[in-house]
Short mmCIF file of C-alpha atoms in Angstrom, two decimals:
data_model
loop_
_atom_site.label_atom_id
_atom_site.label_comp_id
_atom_site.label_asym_id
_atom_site.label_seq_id
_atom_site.Cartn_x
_atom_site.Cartn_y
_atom_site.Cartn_z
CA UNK B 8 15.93 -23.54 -3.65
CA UNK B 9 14.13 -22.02 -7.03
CA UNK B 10 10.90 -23.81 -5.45
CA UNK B 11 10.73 -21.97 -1.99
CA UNK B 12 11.53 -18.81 -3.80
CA UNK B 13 8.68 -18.83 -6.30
CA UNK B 14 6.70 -19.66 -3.48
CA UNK B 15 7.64 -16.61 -1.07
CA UNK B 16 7.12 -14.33 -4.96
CA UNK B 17 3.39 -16.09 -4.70
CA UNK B 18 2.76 -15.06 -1.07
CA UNK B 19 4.27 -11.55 -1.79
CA UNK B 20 2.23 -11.22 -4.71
CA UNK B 21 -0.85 -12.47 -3.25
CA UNK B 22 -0.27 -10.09 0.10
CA UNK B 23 -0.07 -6.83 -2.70
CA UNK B 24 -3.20 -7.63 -4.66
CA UNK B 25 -5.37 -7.45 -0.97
CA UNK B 26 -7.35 -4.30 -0.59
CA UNK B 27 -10.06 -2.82 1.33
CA UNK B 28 -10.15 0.49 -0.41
CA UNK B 29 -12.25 -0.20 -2.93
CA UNK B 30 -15.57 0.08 -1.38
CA UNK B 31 -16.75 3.48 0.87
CA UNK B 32 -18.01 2.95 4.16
CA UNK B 33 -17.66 -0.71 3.99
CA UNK B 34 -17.92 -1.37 7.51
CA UNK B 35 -21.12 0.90 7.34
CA UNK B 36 -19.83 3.49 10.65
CA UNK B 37 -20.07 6.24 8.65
CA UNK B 38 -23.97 6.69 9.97
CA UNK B 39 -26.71 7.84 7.78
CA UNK B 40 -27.20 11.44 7.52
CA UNK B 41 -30.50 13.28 8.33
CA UNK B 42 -31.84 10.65 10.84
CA UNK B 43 -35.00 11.31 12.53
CA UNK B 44 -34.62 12.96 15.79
CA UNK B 45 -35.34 10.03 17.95
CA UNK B 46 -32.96 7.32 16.23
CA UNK B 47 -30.69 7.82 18.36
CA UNK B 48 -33.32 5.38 21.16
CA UNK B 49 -33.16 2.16 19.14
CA UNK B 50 -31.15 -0.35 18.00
CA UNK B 51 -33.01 -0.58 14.61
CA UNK B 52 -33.23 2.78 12.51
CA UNK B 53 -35.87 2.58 9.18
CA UNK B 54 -34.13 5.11 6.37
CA UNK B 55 -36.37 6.52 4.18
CA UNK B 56 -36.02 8.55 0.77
CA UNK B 57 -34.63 11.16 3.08
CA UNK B 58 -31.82 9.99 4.44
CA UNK B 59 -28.69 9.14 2.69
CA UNK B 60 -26.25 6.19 3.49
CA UNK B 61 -22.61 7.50 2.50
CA UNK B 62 -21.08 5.80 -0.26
CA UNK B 63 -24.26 3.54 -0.74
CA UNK B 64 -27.61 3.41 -2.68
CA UNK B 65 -30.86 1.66 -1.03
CA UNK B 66 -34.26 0.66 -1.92
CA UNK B 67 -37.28 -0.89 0.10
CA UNK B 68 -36.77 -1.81 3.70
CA UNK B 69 -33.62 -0.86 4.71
CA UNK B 70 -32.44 -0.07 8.61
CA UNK B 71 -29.64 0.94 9.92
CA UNK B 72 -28.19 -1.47 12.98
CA UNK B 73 -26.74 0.99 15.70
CA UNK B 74 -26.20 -2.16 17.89
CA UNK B 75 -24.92 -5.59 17.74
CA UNK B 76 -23.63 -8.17 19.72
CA UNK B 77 -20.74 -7.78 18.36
CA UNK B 78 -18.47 -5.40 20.01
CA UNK B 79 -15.61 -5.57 17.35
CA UNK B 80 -18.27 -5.01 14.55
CA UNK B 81 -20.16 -2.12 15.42
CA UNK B 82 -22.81 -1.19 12.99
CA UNK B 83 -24.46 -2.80 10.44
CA UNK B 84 -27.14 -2.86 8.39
CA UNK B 85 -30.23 -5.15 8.01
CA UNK B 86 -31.96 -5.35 4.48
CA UNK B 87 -35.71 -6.11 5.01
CA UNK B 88 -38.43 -6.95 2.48
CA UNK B 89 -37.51 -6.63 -0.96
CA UNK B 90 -34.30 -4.27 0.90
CA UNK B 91 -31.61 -4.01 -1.63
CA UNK B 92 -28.17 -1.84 -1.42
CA UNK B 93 -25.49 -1.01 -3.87
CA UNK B 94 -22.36 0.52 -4.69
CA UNK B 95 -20.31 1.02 -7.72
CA UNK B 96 -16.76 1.31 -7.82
CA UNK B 97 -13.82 0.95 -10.20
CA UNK B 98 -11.35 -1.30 -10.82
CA UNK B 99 -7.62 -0.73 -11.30
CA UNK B 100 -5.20 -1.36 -13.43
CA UNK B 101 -4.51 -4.85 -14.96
CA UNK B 102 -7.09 -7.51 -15.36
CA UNK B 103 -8.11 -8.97 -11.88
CA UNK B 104 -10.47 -11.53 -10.29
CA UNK B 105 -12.05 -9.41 -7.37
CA UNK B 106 -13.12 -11.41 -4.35
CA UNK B 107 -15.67 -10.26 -1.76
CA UNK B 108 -15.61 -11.15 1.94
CA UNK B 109 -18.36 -10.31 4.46
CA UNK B 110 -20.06 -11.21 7.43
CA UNK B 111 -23.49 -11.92 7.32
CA UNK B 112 -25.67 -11.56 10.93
CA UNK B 113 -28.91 -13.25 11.66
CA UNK B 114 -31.69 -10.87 11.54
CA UNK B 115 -34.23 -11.75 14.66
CA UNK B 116 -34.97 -14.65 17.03
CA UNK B 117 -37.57 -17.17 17.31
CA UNK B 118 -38.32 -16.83 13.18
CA UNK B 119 -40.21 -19.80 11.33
CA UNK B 120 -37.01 -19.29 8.33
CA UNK B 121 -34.49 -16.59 7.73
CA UNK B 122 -34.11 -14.60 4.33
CA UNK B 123 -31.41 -15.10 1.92
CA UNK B 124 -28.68 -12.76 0.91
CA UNK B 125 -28.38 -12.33 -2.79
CA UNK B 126 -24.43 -11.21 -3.69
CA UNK B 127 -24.25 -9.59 -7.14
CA UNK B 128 -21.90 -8.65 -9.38
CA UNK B 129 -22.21 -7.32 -13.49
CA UNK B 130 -22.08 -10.88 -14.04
CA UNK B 131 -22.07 -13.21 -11.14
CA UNK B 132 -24.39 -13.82 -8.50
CA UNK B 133 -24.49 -16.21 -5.61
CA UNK B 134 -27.45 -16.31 -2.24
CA UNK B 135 -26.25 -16.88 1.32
CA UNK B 136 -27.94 -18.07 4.15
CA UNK B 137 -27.16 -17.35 7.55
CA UNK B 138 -26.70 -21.22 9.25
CA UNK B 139 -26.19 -21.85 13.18
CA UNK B 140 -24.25 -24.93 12.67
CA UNK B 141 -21.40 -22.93 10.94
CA UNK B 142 -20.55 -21.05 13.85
CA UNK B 143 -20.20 -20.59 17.38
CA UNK B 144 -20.37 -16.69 17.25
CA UNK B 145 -23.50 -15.10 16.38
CA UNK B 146 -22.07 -14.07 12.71
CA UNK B 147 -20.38 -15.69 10.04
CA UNK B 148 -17.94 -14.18 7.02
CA UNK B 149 -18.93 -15.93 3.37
CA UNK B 150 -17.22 -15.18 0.25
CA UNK B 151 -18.32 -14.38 -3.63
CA UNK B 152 -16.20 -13.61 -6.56
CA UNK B 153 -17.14 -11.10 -8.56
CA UNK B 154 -15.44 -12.04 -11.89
CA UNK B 155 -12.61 -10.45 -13.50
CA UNK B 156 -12.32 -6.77 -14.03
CA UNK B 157 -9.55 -3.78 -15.02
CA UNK B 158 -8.75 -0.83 -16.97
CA UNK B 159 -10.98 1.42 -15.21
CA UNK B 160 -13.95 -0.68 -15.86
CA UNK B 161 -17.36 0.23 -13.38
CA UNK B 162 -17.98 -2.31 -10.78
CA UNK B 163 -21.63 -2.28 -9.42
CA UNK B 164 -21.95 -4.31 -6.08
CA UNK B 165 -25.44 -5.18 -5.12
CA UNK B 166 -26.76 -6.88 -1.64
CA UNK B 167 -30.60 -7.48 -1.47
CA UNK B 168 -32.85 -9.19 0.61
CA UNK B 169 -34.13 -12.48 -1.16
CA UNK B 170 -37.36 -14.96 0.42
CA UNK B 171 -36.47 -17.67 0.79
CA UNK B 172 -39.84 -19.54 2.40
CA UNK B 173 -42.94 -17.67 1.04
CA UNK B 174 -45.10 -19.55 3.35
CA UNK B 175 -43.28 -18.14 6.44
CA UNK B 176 -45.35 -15.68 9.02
CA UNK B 177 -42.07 -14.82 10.78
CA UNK B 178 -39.40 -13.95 8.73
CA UNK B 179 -35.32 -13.13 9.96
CA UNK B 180 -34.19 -10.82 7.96
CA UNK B 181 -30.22 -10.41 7.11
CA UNK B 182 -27.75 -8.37 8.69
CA UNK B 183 -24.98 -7.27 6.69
CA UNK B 184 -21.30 -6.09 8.16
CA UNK B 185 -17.83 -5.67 7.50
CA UNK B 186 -17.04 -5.79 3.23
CA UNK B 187 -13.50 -6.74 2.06
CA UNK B 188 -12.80 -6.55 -1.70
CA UNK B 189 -9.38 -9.00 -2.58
CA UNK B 190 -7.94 -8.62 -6.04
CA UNK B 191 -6.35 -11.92 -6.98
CA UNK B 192 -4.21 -12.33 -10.28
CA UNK B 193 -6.09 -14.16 -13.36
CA UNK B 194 -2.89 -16.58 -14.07
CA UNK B 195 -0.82 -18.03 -10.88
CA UNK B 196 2.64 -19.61 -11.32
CA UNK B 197 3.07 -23.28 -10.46
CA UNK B 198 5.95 -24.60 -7.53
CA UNK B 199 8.66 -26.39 -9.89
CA UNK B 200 7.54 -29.45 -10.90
CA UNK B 201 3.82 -29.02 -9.63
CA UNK B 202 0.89 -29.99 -12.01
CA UNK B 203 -1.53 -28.42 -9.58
CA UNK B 204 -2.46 -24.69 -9.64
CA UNK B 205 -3.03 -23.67 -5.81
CA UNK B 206 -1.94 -26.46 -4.49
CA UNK B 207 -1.14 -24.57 -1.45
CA UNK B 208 -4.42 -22.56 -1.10
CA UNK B 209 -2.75 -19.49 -0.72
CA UNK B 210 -4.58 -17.65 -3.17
CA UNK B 211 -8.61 -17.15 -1.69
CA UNK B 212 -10.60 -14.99 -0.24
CA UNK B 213 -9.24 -12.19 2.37
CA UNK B 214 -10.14 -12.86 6.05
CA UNK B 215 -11.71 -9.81 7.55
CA UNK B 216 -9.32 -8.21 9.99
CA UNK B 217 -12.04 -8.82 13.45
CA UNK B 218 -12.32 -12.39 12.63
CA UNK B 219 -11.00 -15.26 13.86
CA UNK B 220 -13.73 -17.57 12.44
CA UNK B 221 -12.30 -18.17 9.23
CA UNK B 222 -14.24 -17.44 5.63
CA UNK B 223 -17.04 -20.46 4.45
CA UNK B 224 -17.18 -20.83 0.62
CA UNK B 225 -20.45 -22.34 -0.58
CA UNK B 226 -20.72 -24.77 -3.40
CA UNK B 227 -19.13 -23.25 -6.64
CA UNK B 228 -18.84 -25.85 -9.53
CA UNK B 229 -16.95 -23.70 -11.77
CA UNK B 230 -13.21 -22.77 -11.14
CA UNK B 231 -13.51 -19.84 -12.73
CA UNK B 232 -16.18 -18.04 -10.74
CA UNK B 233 -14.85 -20.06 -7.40
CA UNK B 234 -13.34 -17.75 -4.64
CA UNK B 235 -10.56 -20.19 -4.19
CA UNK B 236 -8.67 -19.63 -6.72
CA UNK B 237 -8.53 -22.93 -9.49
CA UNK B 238 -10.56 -24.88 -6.85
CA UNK B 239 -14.12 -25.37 -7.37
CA UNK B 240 -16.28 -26.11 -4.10
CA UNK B 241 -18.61 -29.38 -3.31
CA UNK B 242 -20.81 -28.11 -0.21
CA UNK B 243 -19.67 -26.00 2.11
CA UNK B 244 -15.61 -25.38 3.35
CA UNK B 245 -13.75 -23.51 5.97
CA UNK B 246 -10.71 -20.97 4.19
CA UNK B 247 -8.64 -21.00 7.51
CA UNK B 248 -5.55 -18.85 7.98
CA UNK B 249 -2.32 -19.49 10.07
CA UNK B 250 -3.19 -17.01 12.70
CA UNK B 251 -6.48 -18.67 13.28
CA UNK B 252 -5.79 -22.17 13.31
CA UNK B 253 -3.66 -24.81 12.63
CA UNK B 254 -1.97 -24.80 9.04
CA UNK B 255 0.13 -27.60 7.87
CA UNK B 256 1.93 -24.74 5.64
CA UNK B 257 1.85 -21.47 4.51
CA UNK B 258 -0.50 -19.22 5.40
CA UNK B 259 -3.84 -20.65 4.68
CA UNK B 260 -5.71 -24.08 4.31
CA UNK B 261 -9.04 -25.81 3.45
CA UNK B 262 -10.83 -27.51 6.39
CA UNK B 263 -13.67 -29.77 4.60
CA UNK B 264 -17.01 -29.38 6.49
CA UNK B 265 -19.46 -32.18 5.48
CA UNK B 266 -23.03 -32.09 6.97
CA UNK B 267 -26.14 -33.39 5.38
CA UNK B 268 -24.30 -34.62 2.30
CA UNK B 269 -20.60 -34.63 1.41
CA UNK B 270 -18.32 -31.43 0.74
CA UNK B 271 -15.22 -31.07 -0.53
CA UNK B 272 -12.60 -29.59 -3.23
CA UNK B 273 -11.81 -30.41 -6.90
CA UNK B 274 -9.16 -29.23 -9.45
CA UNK B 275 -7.53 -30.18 -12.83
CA UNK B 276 -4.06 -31.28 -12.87
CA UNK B 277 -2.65 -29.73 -16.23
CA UNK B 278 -0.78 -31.05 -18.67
CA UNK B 279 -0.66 -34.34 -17.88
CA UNK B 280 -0.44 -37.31 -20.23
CA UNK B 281 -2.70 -40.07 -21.27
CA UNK B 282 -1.40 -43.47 -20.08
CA UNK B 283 1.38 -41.63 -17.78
CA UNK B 284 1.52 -42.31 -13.81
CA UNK B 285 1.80 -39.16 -11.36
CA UNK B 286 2.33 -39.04 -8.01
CA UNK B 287 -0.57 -37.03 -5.90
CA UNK B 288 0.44 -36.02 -2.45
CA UNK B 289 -1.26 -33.89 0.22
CA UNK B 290 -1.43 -32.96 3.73
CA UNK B 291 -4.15 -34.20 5.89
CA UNK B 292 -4.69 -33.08 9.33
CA UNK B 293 -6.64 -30.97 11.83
CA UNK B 294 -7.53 -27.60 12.06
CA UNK B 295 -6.85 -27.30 15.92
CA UNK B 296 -10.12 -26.05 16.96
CA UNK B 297 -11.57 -28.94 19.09
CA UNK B 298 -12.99 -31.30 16.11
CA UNK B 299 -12.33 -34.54 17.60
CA UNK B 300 -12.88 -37.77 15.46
CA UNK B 301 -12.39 -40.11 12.66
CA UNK B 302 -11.94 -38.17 9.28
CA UNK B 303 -12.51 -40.35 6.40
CA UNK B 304 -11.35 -38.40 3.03
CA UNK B 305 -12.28 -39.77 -0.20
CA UNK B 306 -9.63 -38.78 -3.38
CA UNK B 307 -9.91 -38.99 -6.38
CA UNK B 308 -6.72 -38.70 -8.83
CA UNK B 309 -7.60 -39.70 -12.40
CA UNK B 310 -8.99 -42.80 -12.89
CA UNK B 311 -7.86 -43.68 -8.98
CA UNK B 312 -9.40 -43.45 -6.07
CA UNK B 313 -8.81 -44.16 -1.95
CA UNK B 314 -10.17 -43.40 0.94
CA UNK B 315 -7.83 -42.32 4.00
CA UNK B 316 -8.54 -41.87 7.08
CA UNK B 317 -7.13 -39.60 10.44
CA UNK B 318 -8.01 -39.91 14.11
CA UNK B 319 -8.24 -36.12 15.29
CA UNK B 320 -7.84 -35.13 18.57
CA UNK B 321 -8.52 -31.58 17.63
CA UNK B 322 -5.48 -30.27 19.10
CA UNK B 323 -3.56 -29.49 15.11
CA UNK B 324 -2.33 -32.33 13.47
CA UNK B 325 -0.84 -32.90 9.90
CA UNK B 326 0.51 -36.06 8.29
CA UNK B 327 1.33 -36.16 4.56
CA UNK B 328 -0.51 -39.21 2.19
CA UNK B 329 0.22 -39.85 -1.46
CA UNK B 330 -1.63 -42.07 -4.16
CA UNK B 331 -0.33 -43.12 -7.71
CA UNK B 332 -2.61 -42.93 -10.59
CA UNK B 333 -2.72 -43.07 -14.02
CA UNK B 334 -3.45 -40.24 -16.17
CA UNK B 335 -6.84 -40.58 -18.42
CA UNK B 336 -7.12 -37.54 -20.02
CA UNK B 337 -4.86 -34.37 -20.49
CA UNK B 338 -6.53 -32.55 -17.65
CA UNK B 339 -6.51 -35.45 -14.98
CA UNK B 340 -9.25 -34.62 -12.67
CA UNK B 341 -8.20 -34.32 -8.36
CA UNK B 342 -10.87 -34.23 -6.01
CA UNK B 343 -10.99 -34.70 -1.86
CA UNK B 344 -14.30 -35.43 -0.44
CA UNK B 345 -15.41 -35.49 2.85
CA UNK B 346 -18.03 -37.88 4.32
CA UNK B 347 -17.38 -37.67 8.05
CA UNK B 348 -19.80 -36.17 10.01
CA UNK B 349 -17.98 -34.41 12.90
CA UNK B 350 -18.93 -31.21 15.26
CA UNK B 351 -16.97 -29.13 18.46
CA UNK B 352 -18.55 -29.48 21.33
CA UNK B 353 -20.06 -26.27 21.04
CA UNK B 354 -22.12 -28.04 17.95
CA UNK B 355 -20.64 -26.84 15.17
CA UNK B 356 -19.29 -28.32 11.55
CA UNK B 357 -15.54 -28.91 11.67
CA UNK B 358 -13.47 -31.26 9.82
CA UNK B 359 -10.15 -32.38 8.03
CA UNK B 360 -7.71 -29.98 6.95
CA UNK B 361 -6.33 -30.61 3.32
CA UNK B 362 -3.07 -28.33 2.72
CA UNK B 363 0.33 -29.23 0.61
CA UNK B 364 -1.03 -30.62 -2.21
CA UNK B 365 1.16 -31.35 -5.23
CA UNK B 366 1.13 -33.60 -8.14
CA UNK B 367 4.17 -35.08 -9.99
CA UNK B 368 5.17 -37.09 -12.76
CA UNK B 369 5.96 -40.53 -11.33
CA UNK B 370 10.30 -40.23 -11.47
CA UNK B 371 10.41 -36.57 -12.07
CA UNK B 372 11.56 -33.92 -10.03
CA UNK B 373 9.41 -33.89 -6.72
CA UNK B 374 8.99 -30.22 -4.96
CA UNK B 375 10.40 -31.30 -1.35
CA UNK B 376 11.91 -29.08 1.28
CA UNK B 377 15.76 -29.09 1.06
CA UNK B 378 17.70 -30.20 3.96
CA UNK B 379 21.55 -29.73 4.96
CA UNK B 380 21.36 -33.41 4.96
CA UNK B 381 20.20 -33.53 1.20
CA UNK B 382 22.41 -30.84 0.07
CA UNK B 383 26.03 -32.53 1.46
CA UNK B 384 24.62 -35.66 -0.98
CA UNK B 385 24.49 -33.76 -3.56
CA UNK B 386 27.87 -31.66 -2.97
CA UNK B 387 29.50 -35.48 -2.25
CA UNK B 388 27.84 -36.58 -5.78
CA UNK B 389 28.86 -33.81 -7.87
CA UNK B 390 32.66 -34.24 -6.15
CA UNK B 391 32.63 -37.97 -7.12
CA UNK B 392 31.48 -36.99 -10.96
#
């Protein structure tokens, strides 16, 4: 019972550390003051040295979006050529790793390439590109951590514009909405027994409160600067919630979403012993929006690897796999890799789910859900001792 109690302290903890009141005016519909007299005609306002944006700074080509097609949204803001905004703001208390959410529009239509967002903190920084195969909404919400920050210290958030074909005549550029700032505890605790940090994916990004698309994390090779907290990212994956989709358990999830070349998740497992076998076991299913076909996930656990595979009819699935390996170093490596192609029939990336995953020395305690069943066992074996 310890086990499922440490895990509902987790999810409580994680729930108290989400904020959006960091940032002012994140959702940008506080409008810009001293507008021109005729902004109120178009869809696209330019602000220039006279106008002010509450709670943000600007440079270059900056205008204000006073309509989108996306009714939930509102407005927005587009950052043009060599467009840059910024806010500061301060963090609180105790050492945190702040994690920013936001959705990211595309800028025009019929464009020979589309302009990368640069997302800065004091000392991370990350570009995103707007991609149509990631969606099937015209928007998408991407994630960046911003590192870890307290005690009062200064926070300056920057968003600019950034080329990404020179040789372009036509050029889409982004549209920026919605900003949620997550503060997520440097050090988690581990289930009983539980080698794995995260194992569970509970601890990520926030989801913005409109969207029911989920939040994409790019390819982040370091845990430490990875929005998923002690996962780093191979690609591009989908941080799905419970209300969203389907999630095998908990609250959130990692659907894997391979295109061009493989994606997928790694992590350490801790502590483990040279020569020693574990026991790696996960959840593999589907994230029960429509991704019908036949998953092939590639793991890695030490110095073992297997593929497994999972017919999907896209209608939320889960079914639990495990692999024994030997440990070859103190910090056994796990990775899951996708290499199966797969798309909705609206076009768009989907993929396996990966959720539950633990890893145990091979004969010690496992961290499994207790049942009356189990418990009159061990009632009947303590009364014959």
């Amino acid at each position: 019972m310890a086990v499922w109690f440490q895990r509902i302290f987790l999810l409580l903890l994680v729930s108290i550390c989400a904020s959006s009141d960091f940032l002012e005016n994140s959702d940008f519909e506080s409008p810009p003051l001293n507008l021109p007299s005729n902004a109120s005609s178009s869809d696209f306002v330019l602000l220039d040295q006279n106008t002010t944006l509450p709670g943000w700074t600007f440079q270059g080509t900056i205008q204000y979006v006073t309509s989108t097609d996306m009714p939930d949204f509102g407005h927005a803001v587009q950052l043009g050529e060599d467009g840059k905004i910024n806010q500061t703001f301060i963090a609180k208390g105790d050492v945190l790793n702040y994690i920013l959410t936001f959705s990211l529009i595309p800028g025009g239509q019929n464009c020979s390439s589309s302009a990368g967002l640069s997302v800065s903190g004091p000392d991370s920084n990350a570009v995103f590109s707007y991609m149509h195969k990631y969606s099937k909404v015209s928007w998408q919400s991407y994630s960046h951590n911003l590192g870890k920050w307290g005690n009062g210290e200064p926070i300056n958030l920057v968003l600019e514009s950034q080329i990404t074909d020179s040789e372009s005549n036509s050029t889409c550029w982004p549209i920026v909405d919605t900003l949620l700032i997550k503060t997520v505890g440097v050090t988690l605790d581990q289930d009983s027994g539980n080698l794995l940090t995260n194992g569970g994916f509970e601890s990520g990004p926030g989801f913005l409160p409109n969207s029911a698309e989920g939040v994409l994390i790019d390819a982040v090779p370091s845990l430490i600067q990875s929005a998923l907290t002690q996962w780093s990212v191979i690609g591009t994956v989908r941080y799905i919630d419970s209300k969203h989709f389907h999630v095998p358990e908990g609250k959130a999830a990692i659907e894997i979403l391979a295109g061009t070349t493989p994606s997928g998740i790694q992590t350490a497992a801790r502590d483990t012993s040279e020569g020693s076998r574990y026991n790696l076991t996960f959840t593999l299913g589907d994230a029960n929006d429509a991704c019908i076909g036949h998953f092939i996930v590639g793991v890695q656990a030490g110095s073992a690897a297997q593929n497994f595979t999972l017919e999907s009819k896209g209608t939320g699935s889960g079914e639990k796999f495990g692999l024994v390996f030997k440990a070859d170093e103190a910090a056994a490596q796990i990775s899951f890799t996708s290499y199966s192609v797969t798309v909705t029939k609206e076009d768009v990336l989907c993929g396996p789910v990966i959720d539950e995953v633990n890893v145990h020395l091979l004969g010690g305690t496992a961290s499994v859900k207790p049942t009356w069943l189990l418990l009159v066992f061990a009632l009947l074996y303590v009364a014959v001792l």
